[in-house]
JSON list of C-alpha atoms in Angstrom, two decimals:
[
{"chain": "A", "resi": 29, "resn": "UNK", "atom": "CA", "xyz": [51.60, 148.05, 84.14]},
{"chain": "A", "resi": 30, "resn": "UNK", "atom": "CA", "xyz": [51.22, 145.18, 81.85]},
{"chain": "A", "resi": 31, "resn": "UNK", "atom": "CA", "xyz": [48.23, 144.03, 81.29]},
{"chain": "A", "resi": 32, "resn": "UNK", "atom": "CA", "xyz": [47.19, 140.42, 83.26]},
{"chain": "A", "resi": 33, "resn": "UNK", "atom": "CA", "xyz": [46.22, 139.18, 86.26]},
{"chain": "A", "resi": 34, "resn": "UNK", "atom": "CA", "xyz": [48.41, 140.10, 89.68]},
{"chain": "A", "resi": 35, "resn": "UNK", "atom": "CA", "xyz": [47.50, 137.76, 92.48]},
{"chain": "A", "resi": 36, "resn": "UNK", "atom": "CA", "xyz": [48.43, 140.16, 95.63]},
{"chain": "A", "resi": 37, "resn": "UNK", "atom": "CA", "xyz": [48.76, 139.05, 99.36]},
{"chain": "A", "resi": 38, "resn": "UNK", "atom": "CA", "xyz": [46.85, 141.65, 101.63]},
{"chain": "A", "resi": 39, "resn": "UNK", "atom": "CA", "xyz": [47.58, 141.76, 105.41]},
{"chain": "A", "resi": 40, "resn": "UNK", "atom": "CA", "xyz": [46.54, 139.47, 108.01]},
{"chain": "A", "resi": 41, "resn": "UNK", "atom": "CA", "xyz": [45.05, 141.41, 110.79]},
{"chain": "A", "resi": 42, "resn": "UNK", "atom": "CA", "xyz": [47.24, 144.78, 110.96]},
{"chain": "A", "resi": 43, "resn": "UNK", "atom": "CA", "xyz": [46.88, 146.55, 107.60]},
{"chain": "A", "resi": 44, "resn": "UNK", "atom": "CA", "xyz": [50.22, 148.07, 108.25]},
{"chain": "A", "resi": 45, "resn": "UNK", "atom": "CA", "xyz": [52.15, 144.66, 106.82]},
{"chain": "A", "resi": 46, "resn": "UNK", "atom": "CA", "xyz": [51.45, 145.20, 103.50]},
{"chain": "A", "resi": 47, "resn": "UNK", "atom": "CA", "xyz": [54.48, 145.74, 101.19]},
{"chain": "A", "resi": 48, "resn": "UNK", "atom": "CA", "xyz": [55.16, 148.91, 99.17]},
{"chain": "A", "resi": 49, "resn": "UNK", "atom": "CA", "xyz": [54.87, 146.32, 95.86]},
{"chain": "A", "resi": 50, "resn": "UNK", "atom": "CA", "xyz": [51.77, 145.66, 96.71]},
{"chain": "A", "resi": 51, "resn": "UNK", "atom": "CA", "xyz": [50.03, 148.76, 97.19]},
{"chain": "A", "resi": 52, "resn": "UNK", "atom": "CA", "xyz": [52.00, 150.04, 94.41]},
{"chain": "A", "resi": 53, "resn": "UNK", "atom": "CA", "xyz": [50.21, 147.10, 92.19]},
{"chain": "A", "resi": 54, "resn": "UNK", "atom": "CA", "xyz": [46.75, 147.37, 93.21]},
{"chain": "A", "resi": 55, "resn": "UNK", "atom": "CA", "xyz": [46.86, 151.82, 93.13]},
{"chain": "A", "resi": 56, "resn": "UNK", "atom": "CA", "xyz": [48.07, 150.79, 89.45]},
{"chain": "A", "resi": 57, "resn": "UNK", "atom": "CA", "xyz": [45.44, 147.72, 88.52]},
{"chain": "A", "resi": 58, "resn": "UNK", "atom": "CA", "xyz": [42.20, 149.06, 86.81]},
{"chain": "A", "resi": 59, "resn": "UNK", "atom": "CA", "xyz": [40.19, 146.52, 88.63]},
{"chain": "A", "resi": 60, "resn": "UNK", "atom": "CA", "xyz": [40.38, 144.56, 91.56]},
{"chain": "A", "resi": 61, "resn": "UNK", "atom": "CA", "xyz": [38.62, 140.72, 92.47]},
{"chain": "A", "resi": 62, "resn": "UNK", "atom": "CA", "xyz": [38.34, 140.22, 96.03]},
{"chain": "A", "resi": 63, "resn": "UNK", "atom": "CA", "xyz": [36.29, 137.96, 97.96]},
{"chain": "A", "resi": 64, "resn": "UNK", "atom": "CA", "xyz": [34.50, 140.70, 100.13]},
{"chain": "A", "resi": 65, "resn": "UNK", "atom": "CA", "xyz": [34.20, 144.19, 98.95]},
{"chain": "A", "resi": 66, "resn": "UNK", "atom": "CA", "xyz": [32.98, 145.96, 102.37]},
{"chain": "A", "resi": 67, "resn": "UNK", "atom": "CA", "xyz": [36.13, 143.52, 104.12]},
{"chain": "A", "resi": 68, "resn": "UNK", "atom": "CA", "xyz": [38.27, 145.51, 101.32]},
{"chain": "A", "resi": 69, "resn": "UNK", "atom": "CA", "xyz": [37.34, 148.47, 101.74]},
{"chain": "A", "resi": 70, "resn": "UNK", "atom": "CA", "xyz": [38.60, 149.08, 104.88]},
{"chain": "A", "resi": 71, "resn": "UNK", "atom": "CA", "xyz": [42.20, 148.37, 103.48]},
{"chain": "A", "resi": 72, "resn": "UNK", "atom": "CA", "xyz": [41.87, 150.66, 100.58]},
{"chain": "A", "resi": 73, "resn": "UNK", "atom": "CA", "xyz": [40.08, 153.46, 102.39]},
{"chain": "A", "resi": 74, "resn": "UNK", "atom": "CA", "xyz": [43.69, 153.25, 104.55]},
{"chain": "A", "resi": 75, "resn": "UNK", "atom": "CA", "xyz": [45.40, 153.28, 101.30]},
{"chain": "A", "resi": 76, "resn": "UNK", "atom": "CA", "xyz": [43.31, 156.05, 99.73]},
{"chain": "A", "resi": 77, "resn": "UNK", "atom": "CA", "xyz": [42.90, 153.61, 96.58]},
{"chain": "A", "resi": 78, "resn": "UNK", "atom": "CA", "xyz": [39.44, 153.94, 94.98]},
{"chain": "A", "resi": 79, "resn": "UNK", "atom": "CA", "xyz": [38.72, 151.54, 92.50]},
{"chain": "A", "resi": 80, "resn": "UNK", "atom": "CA", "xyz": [35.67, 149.05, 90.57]},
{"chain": "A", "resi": 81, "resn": "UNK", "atom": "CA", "xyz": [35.85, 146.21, 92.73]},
{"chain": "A", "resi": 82, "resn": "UNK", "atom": "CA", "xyz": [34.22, 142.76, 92.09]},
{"chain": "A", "resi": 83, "resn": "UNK", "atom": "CA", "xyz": [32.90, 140.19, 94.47]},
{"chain": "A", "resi": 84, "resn": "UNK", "atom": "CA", "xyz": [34.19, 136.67, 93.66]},
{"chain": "A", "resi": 85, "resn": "UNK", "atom": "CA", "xyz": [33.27, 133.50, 95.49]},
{"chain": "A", "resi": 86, "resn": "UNK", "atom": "CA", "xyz": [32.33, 130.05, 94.38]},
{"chain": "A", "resi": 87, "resn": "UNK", "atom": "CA", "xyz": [29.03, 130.55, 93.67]},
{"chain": "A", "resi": 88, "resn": "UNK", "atom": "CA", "xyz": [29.76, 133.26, 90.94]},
{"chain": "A", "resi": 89, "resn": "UNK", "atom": "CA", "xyz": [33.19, 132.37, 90.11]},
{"chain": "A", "resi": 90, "resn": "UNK", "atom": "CA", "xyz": [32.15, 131.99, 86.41]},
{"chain": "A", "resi": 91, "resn": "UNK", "atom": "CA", "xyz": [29.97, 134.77, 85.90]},
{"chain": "A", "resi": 92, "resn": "UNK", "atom": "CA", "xyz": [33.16, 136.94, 87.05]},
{"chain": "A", "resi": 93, "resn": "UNK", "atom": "CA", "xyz": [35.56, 135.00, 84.09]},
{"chain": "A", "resi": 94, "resn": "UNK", "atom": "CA", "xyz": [33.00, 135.96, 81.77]},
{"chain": "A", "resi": 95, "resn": "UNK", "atom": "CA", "xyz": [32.89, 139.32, 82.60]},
{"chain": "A", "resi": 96, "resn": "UNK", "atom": "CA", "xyz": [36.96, 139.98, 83.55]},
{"chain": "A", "resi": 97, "resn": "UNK", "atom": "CA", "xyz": [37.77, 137.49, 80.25]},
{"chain": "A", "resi": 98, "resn": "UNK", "atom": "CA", "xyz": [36.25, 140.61, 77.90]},
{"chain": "A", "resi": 99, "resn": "UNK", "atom": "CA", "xyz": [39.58, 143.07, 79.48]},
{"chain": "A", "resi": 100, "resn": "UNK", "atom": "CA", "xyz": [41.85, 140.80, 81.02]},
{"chain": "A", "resi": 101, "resn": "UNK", "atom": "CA", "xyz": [44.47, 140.75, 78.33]},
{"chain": "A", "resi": 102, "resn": "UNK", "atom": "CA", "xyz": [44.25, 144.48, 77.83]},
{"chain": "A", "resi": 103, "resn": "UNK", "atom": "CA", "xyz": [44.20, 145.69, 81.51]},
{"chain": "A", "resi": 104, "resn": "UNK", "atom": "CA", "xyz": [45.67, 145.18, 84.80]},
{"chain": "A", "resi": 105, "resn": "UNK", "atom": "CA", "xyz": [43.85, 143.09, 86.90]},
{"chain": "A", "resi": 106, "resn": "UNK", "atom": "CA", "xyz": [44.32, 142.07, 90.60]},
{"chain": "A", "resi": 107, "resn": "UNK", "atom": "CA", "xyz": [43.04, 139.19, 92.10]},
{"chain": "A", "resi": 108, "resn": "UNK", "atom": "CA", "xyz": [43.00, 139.93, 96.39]},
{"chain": "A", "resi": 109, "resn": "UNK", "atom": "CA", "xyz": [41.34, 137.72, 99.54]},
{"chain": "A", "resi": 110, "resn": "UNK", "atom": "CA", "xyz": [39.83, 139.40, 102.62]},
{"chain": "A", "resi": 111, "resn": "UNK", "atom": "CA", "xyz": [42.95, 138.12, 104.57]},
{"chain": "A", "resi": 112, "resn": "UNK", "atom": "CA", "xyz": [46.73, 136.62, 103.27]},
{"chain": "A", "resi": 113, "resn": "UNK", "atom": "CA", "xyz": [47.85, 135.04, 100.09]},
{"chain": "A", "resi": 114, "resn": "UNK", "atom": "CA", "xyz": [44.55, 134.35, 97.37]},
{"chain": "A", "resi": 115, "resn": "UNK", "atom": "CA", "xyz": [43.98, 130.83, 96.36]},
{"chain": "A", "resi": 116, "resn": "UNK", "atom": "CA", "xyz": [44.95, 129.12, 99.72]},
{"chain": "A", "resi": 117, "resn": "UNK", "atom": "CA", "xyz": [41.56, 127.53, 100.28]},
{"chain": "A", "resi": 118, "resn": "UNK", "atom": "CA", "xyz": [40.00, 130.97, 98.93]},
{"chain": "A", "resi": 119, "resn": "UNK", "atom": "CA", "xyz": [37.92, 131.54, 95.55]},
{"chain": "A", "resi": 120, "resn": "UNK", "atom": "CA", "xyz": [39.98, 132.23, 92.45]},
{"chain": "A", "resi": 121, "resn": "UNK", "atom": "CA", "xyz": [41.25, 129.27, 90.92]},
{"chain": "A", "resi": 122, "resn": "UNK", "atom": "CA", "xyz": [39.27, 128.58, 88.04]},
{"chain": "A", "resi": 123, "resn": "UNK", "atom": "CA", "xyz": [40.04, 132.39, 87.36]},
{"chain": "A", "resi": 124, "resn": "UNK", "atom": "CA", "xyz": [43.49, 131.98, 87.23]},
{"chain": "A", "resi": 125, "resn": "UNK", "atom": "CA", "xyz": [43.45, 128.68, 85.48]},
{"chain": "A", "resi": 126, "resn": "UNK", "atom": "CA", "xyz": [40.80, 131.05, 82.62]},
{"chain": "A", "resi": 127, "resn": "UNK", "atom": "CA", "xyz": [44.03, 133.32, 82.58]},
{"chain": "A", "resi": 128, "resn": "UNK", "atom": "CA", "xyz": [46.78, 130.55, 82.24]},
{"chain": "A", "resi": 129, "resn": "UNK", "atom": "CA", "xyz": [44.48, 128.77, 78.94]},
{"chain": "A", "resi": 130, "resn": "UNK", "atom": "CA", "xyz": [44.27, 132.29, 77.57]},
{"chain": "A", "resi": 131, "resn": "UNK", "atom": "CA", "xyz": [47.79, 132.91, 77.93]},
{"chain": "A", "resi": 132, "resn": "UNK", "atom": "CA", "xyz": [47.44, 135.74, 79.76]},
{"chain": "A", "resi": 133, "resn": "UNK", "atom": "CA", "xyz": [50.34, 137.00, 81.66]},
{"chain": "A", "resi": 134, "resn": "UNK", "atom": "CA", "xyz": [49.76, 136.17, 85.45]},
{"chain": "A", "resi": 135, "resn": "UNK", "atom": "CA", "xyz": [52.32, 136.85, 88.60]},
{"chain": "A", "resi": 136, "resn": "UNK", "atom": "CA", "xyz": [51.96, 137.22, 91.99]},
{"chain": "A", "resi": 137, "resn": "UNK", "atom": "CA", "xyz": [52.86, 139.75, 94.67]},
{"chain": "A", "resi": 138, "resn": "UNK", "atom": "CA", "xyz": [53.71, 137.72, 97.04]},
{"chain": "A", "resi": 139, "resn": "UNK", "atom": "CA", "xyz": [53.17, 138.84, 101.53]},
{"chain": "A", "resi": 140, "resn": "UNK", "atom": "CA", "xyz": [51.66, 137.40, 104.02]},
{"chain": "A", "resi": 141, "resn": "UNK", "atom": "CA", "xyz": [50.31, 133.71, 104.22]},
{"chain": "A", "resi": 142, "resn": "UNK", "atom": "CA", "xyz": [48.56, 132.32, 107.15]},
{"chain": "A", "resi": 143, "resn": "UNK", "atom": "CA", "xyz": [49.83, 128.61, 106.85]},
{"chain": "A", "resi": 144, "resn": "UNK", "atom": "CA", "xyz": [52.93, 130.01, 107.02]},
{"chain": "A", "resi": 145, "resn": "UNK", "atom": "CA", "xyz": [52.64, 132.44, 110.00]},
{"chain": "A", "resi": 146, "resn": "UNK", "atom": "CA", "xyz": [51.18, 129.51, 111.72]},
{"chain": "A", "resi": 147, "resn": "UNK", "atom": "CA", "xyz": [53.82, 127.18, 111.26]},
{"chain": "A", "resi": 148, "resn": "UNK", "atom": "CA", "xyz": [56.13, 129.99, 112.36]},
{"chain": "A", "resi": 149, "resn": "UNK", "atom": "CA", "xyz": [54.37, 130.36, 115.65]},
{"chain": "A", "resi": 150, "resn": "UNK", "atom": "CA", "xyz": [53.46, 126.87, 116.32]},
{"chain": "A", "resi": 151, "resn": "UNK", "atom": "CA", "xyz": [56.63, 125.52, 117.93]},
{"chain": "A", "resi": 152, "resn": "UNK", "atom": "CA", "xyz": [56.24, 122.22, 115.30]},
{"chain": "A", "resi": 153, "resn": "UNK", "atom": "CA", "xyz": [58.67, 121.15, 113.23]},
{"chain": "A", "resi": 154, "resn": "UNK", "atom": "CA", "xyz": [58.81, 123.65, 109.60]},
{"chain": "A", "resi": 155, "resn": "UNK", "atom": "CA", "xyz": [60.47, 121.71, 107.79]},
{"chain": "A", "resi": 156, "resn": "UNK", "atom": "CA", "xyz": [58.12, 119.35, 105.70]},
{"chain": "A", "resi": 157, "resn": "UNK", "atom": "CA", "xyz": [54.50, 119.65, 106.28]},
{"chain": "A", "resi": 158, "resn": "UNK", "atom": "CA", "xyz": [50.97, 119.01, 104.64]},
{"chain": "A", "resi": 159, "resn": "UNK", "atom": "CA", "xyz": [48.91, 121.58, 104.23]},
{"chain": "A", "resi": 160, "resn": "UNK", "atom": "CA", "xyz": [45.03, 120.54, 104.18]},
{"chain": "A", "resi": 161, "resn": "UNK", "atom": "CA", "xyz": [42.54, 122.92, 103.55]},
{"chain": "A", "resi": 162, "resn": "UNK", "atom": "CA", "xyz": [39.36, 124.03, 105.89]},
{"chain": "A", "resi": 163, "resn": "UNK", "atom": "CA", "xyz": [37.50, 121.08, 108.24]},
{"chain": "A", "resi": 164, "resn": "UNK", "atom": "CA", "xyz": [34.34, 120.19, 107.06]},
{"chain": "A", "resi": 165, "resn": "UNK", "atom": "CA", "xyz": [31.20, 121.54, 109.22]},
{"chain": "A", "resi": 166, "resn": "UNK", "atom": "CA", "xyz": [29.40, 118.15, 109.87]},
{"chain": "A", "resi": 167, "resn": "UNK", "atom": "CA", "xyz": [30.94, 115.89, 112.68]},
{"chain": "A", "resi": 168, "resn": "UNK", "atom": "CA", "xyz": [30.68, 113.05, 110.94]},
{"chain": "A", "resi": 169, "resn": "UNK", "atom": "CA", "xyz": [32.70, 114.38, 108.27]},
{"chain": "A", "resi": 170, "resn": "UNK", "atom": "CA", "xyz": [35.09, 115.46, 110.51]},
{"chain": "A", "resi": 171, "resn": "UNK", "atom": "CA", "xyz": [36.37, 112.22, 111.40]},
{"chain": "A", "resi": 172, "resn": "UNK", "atom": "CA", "xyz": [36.25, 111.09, 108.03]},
{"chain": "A", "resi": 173, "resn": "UNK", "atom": "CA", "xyz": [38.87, 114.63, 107.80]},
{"chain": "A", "resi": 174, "resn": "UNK", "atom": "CA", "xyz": [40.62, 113.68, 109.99]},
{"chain": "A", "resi": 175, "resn": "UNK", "atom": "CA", "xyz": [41.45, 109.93, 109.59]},
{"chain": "A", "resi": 176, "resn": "UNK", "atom": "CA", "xyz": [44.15, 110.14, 107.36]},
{"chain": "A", "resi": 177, "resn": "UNK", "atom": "CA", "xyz": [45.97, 112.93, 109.50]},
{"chain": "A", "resi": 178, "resn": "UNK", "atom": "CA", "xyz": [45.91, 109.88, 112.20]},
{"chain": "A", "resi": 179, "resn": "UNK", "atom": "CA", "xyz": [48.52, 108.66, 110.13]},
{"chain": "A", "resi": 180, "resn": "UNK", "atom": "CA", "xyz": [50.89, 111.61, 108.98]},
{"chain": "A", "resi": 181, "resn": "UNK", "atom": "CA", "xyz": [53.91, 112.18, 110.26]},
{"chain": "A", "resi": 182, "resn": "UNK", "atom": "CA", "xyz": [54.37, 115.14, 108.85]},
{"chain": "A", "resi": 183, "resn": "UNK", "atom": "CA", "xyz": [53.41, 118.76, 110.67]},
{"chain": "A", "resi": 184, "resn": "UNK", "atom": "CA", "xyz": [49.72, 119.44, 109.40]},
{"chain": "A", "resi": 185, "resn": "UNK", "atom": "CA", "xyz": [48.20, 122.45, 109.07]},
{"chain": "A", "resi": 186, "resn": "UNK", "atom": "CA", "xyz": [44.55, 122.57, 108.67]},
{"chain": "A", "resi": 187, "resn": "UNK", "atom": "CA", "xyz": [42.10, 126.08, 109.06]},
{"chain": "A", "resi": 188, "resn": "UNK", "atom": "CA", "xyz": [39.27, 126.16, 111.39]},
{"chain": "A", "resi": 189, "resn": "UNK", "atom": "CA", "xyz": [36.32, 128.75, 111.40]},
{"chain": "A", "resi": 190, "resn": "UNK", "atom": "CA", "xyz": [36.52, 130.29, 114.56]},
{"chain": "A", "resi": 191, "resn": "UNK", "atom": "CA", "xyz": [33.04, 129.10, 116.40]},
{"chain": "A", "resi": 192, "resn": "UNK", "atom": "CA", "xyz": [34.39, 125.06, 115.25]},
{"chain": "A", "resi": 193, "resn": "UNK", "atom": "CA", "xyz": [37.46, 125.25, 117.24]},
{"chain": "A", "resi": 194, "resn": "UNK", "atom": "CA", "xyz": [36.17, 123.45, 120.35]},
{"chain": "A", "resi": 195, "resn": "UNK", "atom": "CA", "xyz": [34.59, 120.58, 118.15]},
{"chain": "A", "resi": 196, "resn": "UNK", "atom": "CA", "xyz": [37.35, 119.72, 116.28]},
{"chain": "A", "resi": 197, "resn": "UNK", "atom": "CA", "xyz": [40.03, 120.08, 119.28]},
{"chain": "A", "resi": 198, "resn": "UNK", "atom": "CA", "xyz": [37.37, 117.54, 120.97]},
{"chain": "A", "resi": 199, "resn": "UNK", "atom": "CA", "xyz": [37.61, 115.29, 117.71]},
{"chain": "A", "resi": 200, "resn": "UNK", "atom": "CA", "xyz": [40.96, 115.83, 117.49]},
{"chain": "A", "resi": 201, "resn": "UNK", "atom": "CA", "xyz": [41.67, 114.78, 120.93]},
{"chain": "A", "resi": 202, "resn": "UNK", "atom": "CA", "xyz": [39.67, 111.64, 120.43]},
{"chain": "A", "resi": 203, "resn": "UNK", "atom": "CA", "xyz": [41.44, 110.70, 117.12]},
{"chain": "A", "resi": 204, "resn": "UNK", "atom": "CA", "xyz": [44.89, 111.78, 117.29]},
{"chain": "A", "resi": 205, "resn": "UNK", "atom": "CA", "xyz": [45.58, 111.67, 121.60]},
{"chain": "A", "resi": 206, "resn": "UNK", "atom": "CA", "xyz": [49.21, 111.93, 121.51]},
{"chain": "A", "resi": 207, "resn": "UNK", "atom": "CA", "xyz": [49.81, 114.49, 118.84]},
{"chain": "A", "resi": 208, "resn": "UNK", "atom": "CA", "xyz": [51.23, 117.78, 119.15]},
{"chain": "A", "resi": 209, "resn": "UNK", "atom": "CA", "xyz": [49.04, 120.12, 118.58]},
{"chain": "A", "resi": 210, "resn": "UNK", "atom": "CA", "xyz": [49.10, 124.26, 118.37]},
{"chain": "A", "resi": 211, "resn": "UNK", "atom": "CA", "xyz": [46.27, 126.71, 117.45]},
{"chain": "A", "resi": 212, "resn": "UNK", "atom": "CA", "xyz": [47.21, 129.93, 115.59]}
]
């Protein structure tokens, strides 16, 4: 493999959806970044894929670019989340933009994405939509979240940890009463 970063999708849910590519790419990386190592493990213990693996969130994001910078032009490296595509509103993008200065060769192995499964099950329109991140925890910053979605026509897709749901469907009711809504 050439050396670089390779950004790999992992399943959502059922570790059966990951592709051949990816497996292939991270049995072939020397060392892989996820978010959780005991989350990952259960995917490559199903894979039989041993490997170093390194925890990266944002509280040690550049600690890790210090320590992958040293190899990352002369060995494979793959960047992984606990769940879907990395980067979408997941640690690893000062990493890759470390990589992309260096000019070191980056791609992606692309599989399954969340927003997109969502919008696929949500019965919304597809066709043009915003894509806005996690809600904040606080209420108050909540509505402050959620005030410019008032006005968006657009489909928007927004991630909600799963003990915050009823909250922000109550906010949500309050601010935006006669939009469509779907929870995925």
């Amino acid at each position: 493999m050439k050396p670089g970063l390779y950004i790999v999708a992992t399943p959502i849910g059922n570790l059966e959806d990951i592709s051949n590519r990816s497996k292939e790419t991270l049995k072939n990386v020397e060392i892989i970044i996820c978010e959780n190592p005991k989350h990952s493990l259960k995917l490559f213990t199903k894979l039989g894929i041993k490997k170093k693996l390194y925890s990266l969130h944002d509280h040690n994001e550049n600690k890790i670019i210090q320590q992958i910078a040293k190899f990352a032009d002369k060995k494979p490296i793959a960047l992984i989340s606990d769940a879907g595509s990395p980067l979408i509103s997941d640690p690893g993008y000062k990493l890759l933009r470390q990589c992309i200065k260096e000019n070191i060769f980056v791609t992606t192995v692309p599989g399954a994405s969340s927003v997109i499964s969502a919008l696929q099950l949500s019965g919304l329109p597809v066709n043009d939509f915003v894509f806005v991140g996690f809600v904040p925890k606080s209420k108050k910053k909540l509505f402050d979240f959620l005030k410019p979605i008032t006005n968006e026509q657009k489909t928007v897709v927004l991630f909600v940890s799963s003990h915050k749901i009823a909250q922000t469907l109550t906010a949500m009711s309050e601010m935006l009463p006669d939009r469509k809504i779907s929870v995925c």
